[in-house]
mmCIF file of C-alpha atoms in Angstrom:
data_model
loop_
_atom_site.group_PDB
_atom_site.id
_atom_site.type_symbol
_atom_site.label_atom_id
_atom_site.label_comp_id
_atom_site.label_asym_id
_atom_site.label_seq_id
_atom_site.Cartn_x
_atom_site.Cartn_y
_atom_site.Cartn_z
ATOM 1 C CA MET A 1 -26.265 40.335 45.488
ATOM 2 C CA SER A 2 -23.605 37.884 46.616
ATOM 3 C CA ASP A 3 -20.290 38.561 48.240
ATOM 4 C CA LEU A 4 -17.274 37.595 46.112
ATOM 5 C CA LYS A 5 -14.433 38.100 48.580
ATOM 6 C CA LYS A 6 -13.496 34.398 48.307
ATOM 7 C CA ILE A 7 -12.926 34.587 44.533
ATOM 8 C CA ASP A 8 -9.262 34.526 43.578
ATOM 9 C CA THR A 9 -8.210 37.650 41.696
ATOM 10 C CA ASN A 10 -6.873 35.393 38.947
ATOM 11 C CA ALA A 11 -10.255 33.677 38.546
ATOM 12 C CA TYR A 12 -11.957 36.383 36.520
ATOM 13 C CA VAL A 13 -11.418 38.271 33.278
ATOM 14 C CA THR A 14 -11.950 42.035 33.250
ATOM 15 C CA VAL A 15 -14.214 42.821 30.315
ATOM 16 C CA GLN A 16 -15.240 46.460 30.552
ATOM 17 C CA GLY A 17 -14.232 49.028 33.153
ATOM 18 C CA GLN A 18 -15.158 47.750 36.603
ATOM 19 C CA TYR A 19 -16.987 44.680 35.269
ATOM 20 C CA ALA A 20 -15.527 41.211 34.928
ATOM 21 C CA VAL A 21 -16.688 37.732 34.001
ATOM 22 C CA VAL A 22 -16.122 34.685 36.181
ATOM 23 C CA ASN A 23 -16.699 31.034 35.286
ATOM 24 C CA GLU A 24 -18.841 29.468 38.020
ATOM 25 C CA GLY A 25 -18.692 25.986 36.527
ATOM 26 C CA ALA A 26 -22.356 25.644 35.510
ATOM 27 C CA GLY A 27 -22.363 29.068 33.847
ATOM 28 C CA TYR A 28 -20.823 32.500 33.868
ATOM 29 C CA ALA A 29 -21.404 35.497 36.099
ATOM 30 C CA ILE A 30 -20.774 39.210 35.655
ATOM 31 C CA ILE A 31 -19.219 40.821 38.701
ATOM 32 C CA ASN A 32 -18.401 44.352 39.763
ATOM 33 C CA ILE A 33 -14.749 44.097 40.786
ATOM 34 C CA GLN A 34 -14.865 47.294 42.861
ATOM 35 C CA THR A 35 -17.817 46.320 45.054
ATOM 36 C CA LYS A 36 -17.146 42.540 44.855
ATOM 37 C CA GLN A 37 -20.803 41.858 44.036
ATOM 38 C CA ILE A 38 -22.447 39.676 41.410
ATOM 39 C CA VAL A 39 -24.405 41.724 38.871
ATOM 40 C CA ALA A 40 -25.766 38.775 36.855
ATOM 41 C CA ARG A 41 -25.301 35.020 36.928
ATOM 42 C CA ASN A 42 -26.340 31.811 35.150
ATOM 43 C CA ILE A 43 -25.259 33.219 31.782
ATOM 44 C CA SER A 44 -24.651 30.412 29.298
ATOM 45 C CA SER A 45 -21.535 31.694 27.523
ATOM 46 C CA PHE A 46 -18.655 34.115 27.902
ATOM 47 C CA LEU A 47 -19.708 35.840 24.674
ATOM 48 C CA ASP A 48 -23.199 36.451 26.089
ATOM 49 C CA CYS A 49 -21.568 38.165 29.073
ATOM 50 C CA VAL A 50 -19.556 40.418 26.784
ATOM 51 C CA LYS A 51 -22.647 41.283 24.721
ATOM 52 C CA THR A 52 -24.576 42.078 27.911
ATOM 53 C CA LEU A 53 -21.900 44.545 28.988
ATOM 54 C CA GLU A 54 -21.883 46.315 25.630
#
């Protein structure tokens, strides 16, 4: 898991509870905003991130 302390708090969208989605440029990542760790990355679309969290 990667450290996300350098990510601006305005750079992600909270989707469900403690999970948020961040645009990494080449794809999207799901992060845990409490632990500041990446849960999944290289997801092709924002909608796929939302579906994954459901």
